[in-house]
Amino acid sequence: MPKLPIYLDYSATTPCDPRVVEAMLPYFTENFGNAASRNHVFGWAAEGAVEVAREQLAAFIGAETQEIIFTSGATEADNLAIKGIFDLYASKGNHIITTATEHKAVLDTCKHIEKMGGEVSYLPVKADGRIDISELEAAIKPTTILIAVIYANNEIGNLQPVREISAVARKHNVIFFCDAVQAMGKVPVNVNEDGIDLMAFTAHKMYGPKGIGALYVRRKNPRVKVAPQMDGGGHERGMRSGTLNVPGIVGFGKAAEIAAKEMEPDAERIAKLRNRLEQSLLKLDGTFVNGSIEYRLPHISNVSFQGLRSDELLAGFNKEVAVSSGSACTSASLEPSYVLKALGISDELSRSCIRFSLGKFTTEEEIDYVIEKVVLTVAKLRKEKTVQTIV
Ligand SMILES: *Cc1c(COP(=O)(O)O)cnc(C)c1O
């Protein structure tokens, strides 16, 4: 019997790796300095630790250290990228291309851009969740200043054709921004091989702490800049003012260092567990996996259970098993997921979906328990419904 409750919501957040916490601890107490204090040893120690973390993160994504701009998380990095480009490239144009299935931090920022007089095109996706490259190319205009496409979707886990997108962006001289939060530490991400100009990522989805993230900003071929969205001390090469979260940054760097070494074997093991879970659930009548099977992150499975509702399914097992219907950010609403809607899935089927997301602390024993629990819950609910129909 595994220890309960079981956590299968790693796409919402991950626990910190104990090695991350250990690396962070001294930066709360003895090494508490402000990394911007240039006059004394406390400041130098903090700055040194920040630079080590910057190197770990840069190495992890194939960037240079000066290209890493620390933020409070990926929501801020998404805002900084999109608003920062919109402000700075206003003389070139006001048109942004994105997709219908971006994270809310991108979609709502694009809505804001529209209110500010910008024009945004929302590309549709195919049934597998991926965009059509020819539609992307056709959407480009002389006024297009940014293409913003997520690396891997947070609800269904599908990967976008990032290298094809960047090739189109390059060909038309448009900056390519990618929210790579979910992909980091799961599949290899390299800003040069992938052709990414701006990239958002966050520590708490890769076994680091909450409240620290980064925006990668390309420095050559092409040189990209973003207008700061906060005024202040001019930290982070003037692009993001505010005293650096030194313990968070140290933990973020450590998380990247660990992921660089361990993500490949972890991903292989996690994918096996995910597939075992998925194959067992697919044996039930009326279950479907949403989104691409071929182009997908190793740890996510989004399953619809025809005829049942996510909330009644969750009520059946959420004391023992933590999963989510849709993403954490939208699960508070009863609206069907806009991501599943964009895939062309009916409202009824999307209201019946559960996102299982596994992680490096998931065990085989846990997965077997979850299978049993979900199968029992489905059987019980279906039986109740049949009785109701007969009566
Ligand atoms: C979690 C998430 C975010 C937001 O990151 P925070 O650091 O929590 O602000 C943005 N984009 C995607 C795809 C995410 O999954």
Short mmCIF file of C-alpha atoms and ligand atoms in Angstrom, two decimals:
data_model
loop_
_atom_site.label_atom_id
_atom_site.label_comp_id
_atom_site.label_asym_id
_atom_site.label_seq_id
_atom_site.Cartn_x
_atom_site.Cartn_y
_atom_site.Cartn_z
CA MET A 1 0.00 0.00 0.00
CA PRO A 2 1.57 3.34 -1.04
CA LYS A 3 1.63 6.32 1.28
CA LEU A 4 -1.49 8.47 0.82
CA PRO A 5 -2.42 10.93 -0.54
CA ILE A 6 -0.75 10.36 -3.91
CA TYR A 7 0.30 13.42 -5.88
CA LEU A 8 -0.31 13.22 -9.64
CA ASP A 9 -0.50 16.94 -10.36
CA TYR A 10 3.15 17.68 -11.18
CA SER A 11 2.12 20.00 -14.02
CA ALA A 12 0.57 22.36 -11.47
CA THR A 13 3.67 22.42 -9.32
CA THR A 14 6.39 20.07 -8.11
CA PRO A 15 7.87 19.53 -4.67
CA CYS A 16 11.39 20.88 -4.24
CA ASP A 17 14.15 18.34 -4.65
CA PRO A 18 15.77 18.02 -1.18
CA ARG A 19 19.13 18.88 -2.78
CA VAL A 20 17.60 22.15 -3.98
CA VAL A 21 16.44 23.06 -0.47
CA GLU A 22 19.86 22.20 0.93
CA ALA A 23 21.57 24.48 -1.58
CA MET A 24 19.17 27.33 -0.76
CA LEU A 25 19.30 27.28 3.04
CA PRO A 26 22.56 29.22 3.64
CA TYR A 27 21.20 32.08 1.51
CA PHE A 28 18.43 32.80 4.01
CA THR A 29 20.76 33.14 7.00
CA GLU A 30 24.54 33.51 6.88
CA ASN A 31 24.69 34.55 3.20
CA PHE A 32 21.75 36.91 3.28
CA GLY A 33 23.39 39.75 1.33
CA ASN A 34 21.78 41.83 -1.40
CA ALA A 35 23.30 40.79 -4.74
CA ALA A 36 23.31 44.45 -5.77
CA SER A 37 25.44 45.57 -2.78
CA ARG A 38 28.74 46.27 -4.54
CA ASN A 39 30.70 47.53 -1.52
CA HIS A 40 31.07 44.58 0.79
CA VAL A 41 31.59 40.88 1.13
CA PHE A 42 27.92 40.12 1.93
CA GLY A 43 26.90 41.53 -1.43
CA TRP A 44 29.75 39.81 -3.26
CA ALA A 45 28.82 36.40 -1.79
CA ALA A 46 25.21 36.83 -2.90
CA GLU A 47 26.21 38.05 -6.33
CA GLY A 48 28.62 35.14 -6.71
CA ALA A 49 25.87 32.66 -5.91
CA VAL A 50 23.53 34.33 -8.40
CA GLU A 51 26.20 34.11 -11.10
CA VAL A 52 26.72 30.38 -10.43
CA ALA A 53 22.97 29.84 -10.82
CA ARG A 54 22.93 31.91 -14.00
CA GLU A 55 25.65 29.65 -15.40
CA GLN A 56 23.75 26.50 -14.43
CA LEU A 57 20.60 27.79 -16.11
CA ALA A 58 22.39 29.10 -19.19
CA ALA A 59 24.20 25.77 -19.64
CA PHE A 60 20.90 23.92 -19.29
CA ILE A 61 19.30 25.74 -22.24
CA GLY A 62 22.39 26.41 -24.35
CA ALA A 63 22.40 30.16 -23.63
CA GLU A 64 24.94 32.66 -22.36
CA THR A 65 24.76 33.93 -18.80
CA GLN A 66 23.91 37.52 -19.79
CA GLU A 67 20.86 36.21 -21.64
CA ILE A 68 19.13 35.05 -18.44
CA ILE A 69 16.83 37.68 -16.85
CA PHE A 70 15.44 36.62 -13.48
CA THR A 71 11.74 37.28 -12.78
CA SER A 72 9.22 36.24 -10.12
CA GLY A 73 8.05 33.33 -12.24
CA ALA A 74 6.82 32.45 -15.70
CA THR A 75 3.70 34.62 -15.49
CA GLU A 76 5.94 37.64 -15.14
CA ALA A 77 8.32 36.38 -17.83
CA ASP A 78 5.38 35.91 -20.23
CA ASN A 79 4.19 39.45 -19.49
CA LEU A 80 7.68 40.92 -19.83
CA ALA A 81 8.30 39.21 -23.16
CA ILE A 82 5.02 40.17 -24.84
CA LYS A 83 4.49 43.65 -23.40
CA GLY A 84 8.21 44.35 -23.59
CA ILE A 85 8.32 43.59 -27.32
CA PHE A 86 5.06 45.41 -28.00
CA ASP A 87 6.45 48.56 -26.34
CA LEU A 88 9.90 48.45 -27.88
CA TYR A 89 9.05 47.44 -31.44
CA ALA A 90 6.07 49.81 -31.85
CA SER A 91 7.76 51.59 -34.74
CA LYS A 92 7.95 48.32 -36.70
CA GLY A 93 4.37 47.21 -36.07
CA ASN A 94 1.69 46.15 -33.63
CA HIS A 95 0.74 42.64 -34.75
CA ILE A 96 1.32 39.53 -32.62
CA ILE A 97 0.60 35.93 -33.61
CA THR A 98 -0.18 33.39 -30.93
CA THR A 99 -2.32 30.26 -30.55
CA ALA A 100 -5.71 29.50 -29.05
CA THR A 101 -4.18 27.05 -26.58
CA GLU A 102 -1.57 29.16 -24.82
CA HIS A 103 -1.38 29.39 -21.05
CA LYS A 104 -3.56 32.13 -19.52
CA ALA A 105 -0.45 34.15 -18.72
CA VAL A 106 0.10 34.53 -22.47
CA LEU A 107 -3.55 34.71 -23.59
CA ASP A 108 -4.54 37.34 -21.04
CA THR A 109 -1.43 39.37 -21.81
CA CYS A 110 -2.42 39.28 -25.49
CA LYS A 111 -5.92 40.46 -24.54
CA HIS A 112 -4.25 43.37 -22.75
CA ILE A 113 -2.20 44.13 -25.88
CA GLU A 114 -5.44 44.31 -27.89
CA LYS A 115 -6.80 46.88 -25.42
CA MET A 116 -3.61 48.88 -25.89
CA GLY A 117 -4.23 49.09 -29.63
CA GLY A 118 -2.34 45.99 -30.70
CA GLU A 119 -3.64 43.37 -33.11
CA VAL A 120 -3.44 39.71 -32.15
CA SER A 121 -4.06 36.65 -34.34
CA TYR A 122 -4.99 33.48 -32.43
CA LEU A 123 -4.06 30.47 -34.55
CA PRO A 124 -6.33 27.44 -34.31
CA VAL A 125 -4.84 24.03 -33.54
CA LYS A 126 -5.44 20.65 -35.11
CA ALA A 127 -7.13 17.74 -33.29
CA ASP A 128 -3.72 16.74 -31.88
CA GLY A 129 -3.19 20.22 -30.36
CA ARG A 130 -0.48 21.29 -32.83
CA ILE A 131 -0.62 24.33 -35.07
CA ASP A 132 -0.45 24.15 -38.85
CA ILE A 133 2.83 25.71 -40.01
CA SER A 134 1.35 26.96 -43.27
CA GLU A 135 -1.35 28.80 -41.29
CA LEU A 136 1.34 30.43 -39.20
CA GLU A 137 3.22 31.59 -42.26
CA ALA A 138 0.02 32.87 -43.88
CA ALA A 139 -0.78 34.93 -40.76
CA ILE A 140 2.46 36.93 -40.95
CA LYS A 141 2.07 40.56 -42.10
CA PRO A 142 4.55 43.41 -42.55
CA THR A 143 3.43 44.66 -39.11
CA THR A 144 4.06 41.36 -37.30
CA ILE A 145 6.53 41.88 -34.45
CA LEU A 146 6.16 38.68 -32.44
CA ILE A 147 5.20 35.02 -32.70
CA ALA A 148 4.30 33.60 -29.28
CA VAL A 149 3.83 29.82 -29.16
CA ILE A 150 4.02 27.52 -26.15
CA TYR A 151 6.63 24.71 -26.24
CA ALA A 152 4.38 22.07 -24.69
CA ASN A 153 0.81 22.52 -23.52
CA ASN A 154 0.12 22.37 -19.79
CA GLU A 155 -3.27 20.63 -20.04
CA ILE A 156 -2.66 17.92 -22.61
CA GLY A 157 1.13 17.88 -22.87
CA ASN A 158 1.39 18.10 -26.65
CA LEU A 159 4.59 19.52 -28.12
CA GLN A 160 4.41 22.25 -30.76
CA PRO A 161 6.66 21.99 -33.85
CA VAL A 162 9.07 24.52 -32.30
CA ARG A 163 11.87 24.20 -34.88
CA GLU A 164 9.48 24.65 -37.80
CA ILE A 165 7.98 27.67 -36.08
CA SER A 166 11.40 29.24 -35.52
CA ALA A 167 12.37 28.60 -39.14
CA VAL A 168 9.30 30.54 -40.31
CA ALA A 169 9.99 33.31 -37.79
CA ARG A 170 13.60 33.64 -39.02
CA LYS A 171 12.59 33.64 -42.66
CA HIS A 172 10.26 36.60 -42.05
CA ASN A 173 12.47 38.38 -39.51
CA VAL A 174 9.96 38.07 -36.69
CA ILE A 175 10.94 37.49 -33.05
CA PHE A 176 9.92 34.10 -31.66
CA PHE A 177 8.84 33.90 -28.01
CA CYS A 178 8.25 30.51 -26.44
CA ASP A 179 6.70 29.64 -23.06
CA ALA A 180 8.75 26.53 -22.27
CA VAL A 181 7.59 26.04 -18.68
CA GLN A 182 6.21 22.54 -19.10
CA ALA A 183 8.94 21.26 -21.37
CA MET A 184 11.86 22.21 -19.13
CA GLY A 185 13.44 19.22 -17.48
CA LYS A 186 11.20 16.82 -19.42
CA VAL A 187 12.53 17.07 -22.97
CA PRO A 188 15.78 18.70 -24.17
CA VAL A 189 15.32 22.43 -24.76
CA ASN A 190 18.11 24.37 -26.46
CA VAL A 191 17.52 27.97 -27.51
CA ASN A 192 20.00 27.79 -30.38
CA GLU A 193 19.02 24.44 -31.83
CA ASP A 194 15.36 25.33 -31.33
CA GLY A 195 15.80 28.86 -32.72
CA ILE A 196 14.08 30.59 -29.80
CA ASP A 197 14.62 34.36 -29.24
CA LEU A 198 12.73 34.79 -25.96
CA MET A 199 11.80 32.01 -23.58
CA ALA A 200 9.90 31.87 -20.28
CA PHE A 201 10.48 29.20 -17.66
CA THR A 202 9.94 28.73 -13.94
CA ALA A 203 11.58 26.85 -11.07
CA HIS A 204 8.52 25.38 -9.36
CA LYS A 205 7.59 23.17 -12.32
CA MET A 206 11.05 21.56 -12.30
CA TYR A 207 11.60 20.69 -8.62
CA GLY A 208 12.71 24.18 -7.62
CA PRO A 209 11.01 26.75 -5.39
CA LYS A 210 7.96 28.87 -6.18
CA GLY A 211 8.27 32.57 -6.95
CA ILE A 212 11.34 32.47 -9.18
CA GLY A 213 11.51 32.22 -12.94
CA ALA A 214 13.40 33.62 -15.86
CA LEU A 215 13.13 35.12 -19.29
CA TYR A 216 15.81 34.13 -21.77
CA VAL A 217 16.56 37.12 -24.04
CA ARG A 218 18.72 36.45 -27.12
CA ARG A 219 21.75 38.72 -27.38
CA LYS A 220 22.95 37.99 -30.89
CA ASN A 221 21.58 36.81 -34.27
CA PRO A 222 19.33 38.68 -33.72
CA ARG A 223 19.94 40.95 -30.72
CA VAL A 224 16.63 41.21 -28.88
CA LYS A 225 15.61 43.64 -26.16
CA VAL A 226 12.44 44.05 -24.16
CA ALA A 227 11.15 47.25 -22.57
CA PRO A 228 11.10 46.91 -18.77
CA GLN A 229 7.65 46.66 -17.25
CA MET A 230 8.74 47.84 -13.83
CA ASP A 231 10.73 50.94 -12.95
CA GLY A 232 13.40 50.81 -10.30
CA GLY A 233 17.05 50.02 -9.72
CA GLY A 234 17.80 48.83 -13.25
CA HIS A 235 18.70 45.27 -12.26
CA GLU A 236 19.00 42.48 -14.82
CA ARG A 237 20.56 44.60 -17.57
CA GLY A 238 17.82 47.17 -17.10
CA MET A 239 15.07 44.78 -18.14
CA ARG A 240 13.75 43.82 -14.73
CA SER A 241 14.22 45.98 -11.66
CA GLY A 242 13.89 44.57 -8.15
CA THR A 243 16.18 43.03 -5.53
CA LEU A 244 17.07 39.53 -6.63
CA ASN A 245 15.53 36.56 -4.80
CA VAL A 246 18.91 35.03 -4.02
CA PRO A 247 17.80 31.82 -2.27
CA GLY A 248 15.21 31.23 -5.01
CA ILE A 249 17.78 31.82 -7.73
CA VAL A 250 20.26 29.45 -6.07
CA GLY A 251 17.54 26.79 -5.89
CA PHE A 252 16.51 27.40 -9.51
CA GLY A 253 20.13 26.93 -10.64
CA LYS A 254 20.52 23.76 -8.60
CA ALA A 255 17.26 22.39 -10.04
CA ALA A 256 18.60 23.00 -13.56
CA GLU A 257 21.91 21.32 -12.72
CA ILE A 258 20.09 18.25 -11.40
CA ALA A 259 17.69 18.15 -14.36
CA ALA A 260 20.57 18.33 -16.83
CA LYS A 261 22.02 15.13 -15.39
CA GLU A 262 18.90 13.21 -14.49
CA MET A 263 16.07 14.20 -16.80
CA GLU A 264 16.73 11.61 -19.49
CA PRO A 265 16.51 8.48 -17.30
CA ASP A 266 13.73 10.11 -15.25
CA ALA A 267 11.69 10.86 -18.37
CA GLU A 268 12.04 7.29 -19.60
CA ARG A 269 10.88 5.82 -16.31
CA ILE A 270 8.03 8.33 -15.94
CA ALA A 271 6.79 7.72 -19.50
CA LYS A 272 6.58 3.99 -18.77
CA LEU A 273 4.46 4.64 -15.68
CA ARG A 274 2.30 7.13 -17.57
CA ASN A 275 1.71 4.62 -20.35
CA ARG A 276 0.84 1.90 -17.86
CA LEU A 277 -1.75 4.18 -16.27
CA GLU A 278 -3.14 5.30 -19.60
CA GLN A 279 -3.38 1.83 -21.09
CA SER A 280 -5.28 0.59 -18.06
CA LEU A 281 -7.74 3.48 -18.22
CA LEU A 282 -8.25 3.02 -21.97
CA LYS A 283 -9.53 -0.49 -21.29
CA LEU A 284 -12.63 1.12 -19.77
CA ASP A 285 -15.46 1.83 -22.23
CA GLY A 286 -15.78 5.43 -23.33
CA THR A 287 -12.32 6.65 -22.32
CA PHE A 288 -10.23 8.75 -24.69
CA VAL A 289 -6.80 10.36 -24.52
CA ASN A 290 -6.88 14.03 -25.54
CA GLY A 291 -4.23 15.50 -27.82
CA SER A 292 -1.24 14.08 -29.61
CA ILE A 293 0.09 10.70 -28.54
CA GLU A 294 3.17 10.95 -30.73
CA TYR A 295 4.31 14.50 -29.93
CA ARG A 296 3.83 14.67 -26.22
CA LEU A 297 5.62 15.25 -22.94
CA PRO A 298 6.48 12.06 -21.07
CA HIS A 299 4.57 12.79 -17.88
CA ILE A 300 1.09 14.02 -18.82
CA SER A 301 -2.03 12.09 -19.73
CA ASN A 302 -5.33 13.90 -20.26
CA VAL A 303 -8.21 11.44 -20.34
CA SER A 304 -11.93 11.95 -20.98
CA PHE A 305 -14.47 9.61 -19.36
CA GLN A 306 -17.59 9.73 -21.52
CA GLY A 307 -20.87 10.23 -19.66
CA LEU A 308 -19.20 11.27 -16.40
CA ARG A 309 -18.21 14.71 -15.11
CA SER A 310 -14.74 15.59 -13.85
CA ASP A 311 -16.08 16.92 -10.55
CA GLU A 312 -17.95 13.71 -9.70
CA LEU A 313 -14.91 11.63 -10.67
CA LEU A 314 -12.66 13.80 -8.52
CA ALA A 315 -15.08 13.56 -5.60
CA GLY A 316 -14.74 9.78 -5.88
CA PHE A 317 -11.00 9.72 -5.22
CA ASN A 318 -9.56 13.11 -4.40
CA LYS A 319 -9.00 12.29 -0.75
CA GLU A 320 -6.42 9.72 -1.83
CA VAL A 321 -5.29 10.89 -5.26
CA ALA A 322 -4.48 14.49 -6.24
CA VAL A 323 -5.11 15.18 -9.93
CA SER A 324 -6.75 18.04 -11.73
CA SER A 325 -9.43 18.62 -14.27
CA GLY A 326 -7.81 20.90 -16.80
CA SER A 327 -5.01 23.08 -15.52
CA ALA A 328 -4.67 24.42 -11.99
CA CYS A 329 -5.27 27.94 -13.25
CA THR A 330 -8.62 27.13 -14.82
CA SER A 331 -9.83 24.29 -12.58
CA ALA A 332 -11.71 26.71 -10.33
CA SER A 333 -14.21 27.40 -13.11
CA LEU A 334 -16.79 24.95 -14.37
CA GLU A 335 -16.39 26.20 -17.92
CA PRO A 336 -15.13 23.46 -20.24
CA SER A 337 -11.42 23.82 -20.96
CA TYR A 338 -10.67 26.26 -23.78
CA VAL A 339 -7.74 24.03 -24.73
CA LEU A 340 -9.93 20.98 -25.29
CA LYS A 341 -12.49 23.16 -27.06
CA ALA A 342 -9.78 24.31 -29.46
CA LEU A 343 -8.98 20.66 -30.27
CA GLY A 344 -12.60 20.30 -31.41
CA ILE A 345 -13.66 18.17 -28.44
CA SER A 346 -17.33 18.51 -27.43
CA ASP A 347 -18.24 20.42 -24.26
CA GLU A 348 -19.68 17.24 -22.81
CA LEU A 349 -16.46 15.26 -23.31
CA SER A 350 -14.24 18.09 -22.12
CA ARG A 351 -16.26 18.40 -18.92
CA SER A 352 -15.35 14.76 -18.27
CA CYS A 353 -11.59 15.10 -18.48
CA ILE A 354 -8.91 14.46 -15.89
CA ARG A 355 -5.28 15.51 -16.23
CA PHE A 356 -2.87 13.05 -14.67
CA SER A 357 0.65 14.45 -14.43
CA LEU A 358 3.43 12.32 -13.02
CA GLY A 359 6.85 13.22 -11.71
CA LYS A 360 10.17 11.91 -10.56
CA PHE A 361 8.84 10.87 -7.17
CA THR A 362 5.98 8.82 -8.67
CA THR A 363 6.27 5.08 -8.00
CA GLU A 364 4.87 1.98 -9.69
CA GLU A 365 3.01 1.14 -6.50
CA GLU A 366 1.30 4.54 -6.59
CA ILE A 367 0.27 4.11 -10.21
CA ASP A 368 -1.23 0.69 -9.51
CA TYR A 369 -3.19 2.16 -6.62
CA VAL A 370 -4.44 5.04 -8.78
CA ILE A 371 -5.54 2.66 -11.55
CA GLU A 372 -7.54 0.61 -9.08
CA LYS A 373 -9.10 3.66 -7.47
CA VAL A 374 -10.09 5.31 -10.76
CA VAL A 375 -11.46 2.10 -12.27
CA LEU A 376 -13.58 1.49 -9.16
CA THR A 377 -14.87 5.06 -9.13
CA VAL A 378 -15.81 4.92 -12.81
CA ALA A 379 -17.61 1.60 -12.34
CA LYS A 380 -19.50 2.92 -9.31
CA LEU A 381 -20.58 6.13 -11.04
CA ARG A 382 -21.64 4.31 -14.20
CA LYS A 383 -23.68 1.84 -12.17
CA GLU A 384 -25.42 4.67 -10.31
CA LYS A 385 -26.24 6.34 -13.61
CA THR A 386 -27.69 3.14 -15.10
CA VAL A 387 -29.87 2.66 -12.02
CA GLN A 388 -31.05 6.28 -12.32
CA THR A 389 -31.89 5.80 -15.99
CA ILE A 390 -33.87 2.61 -15.31
CA VAL A 391 -35.81 4.25 -12.47
C1 LIG B 1 2.72 27.25 -14.60
C2 LIG B 1 2.79 27.87 -15.92
C3 LIG B 1 3.00 29.25 -16.07
C4 LIG B 1 3.05 30.19 -14.89
O1 LIG B 1 4.23 30.04 -14.16
P1 LIG B 1 4.36 30.74 -12.72
O2 LIG B 1 5.83 30.65 -12.42
O3 LIG B 1 3.54 29.90 -11.80
O4 LIG B 1 3.89 32.13 -12.82
C5 LIG B 1 3.12 29.76 -17.35
N1 LIG B 1 3.06 28.97 -18.42
C6 LIG B 1 2.84 27.63 -18.32
C7 LIG B 1 2.78 26.81 -19.56
C8 LIG B 1 2.70 27.05 -17.08
O5 LIG B 1 2.46 25.74 -16.99
#
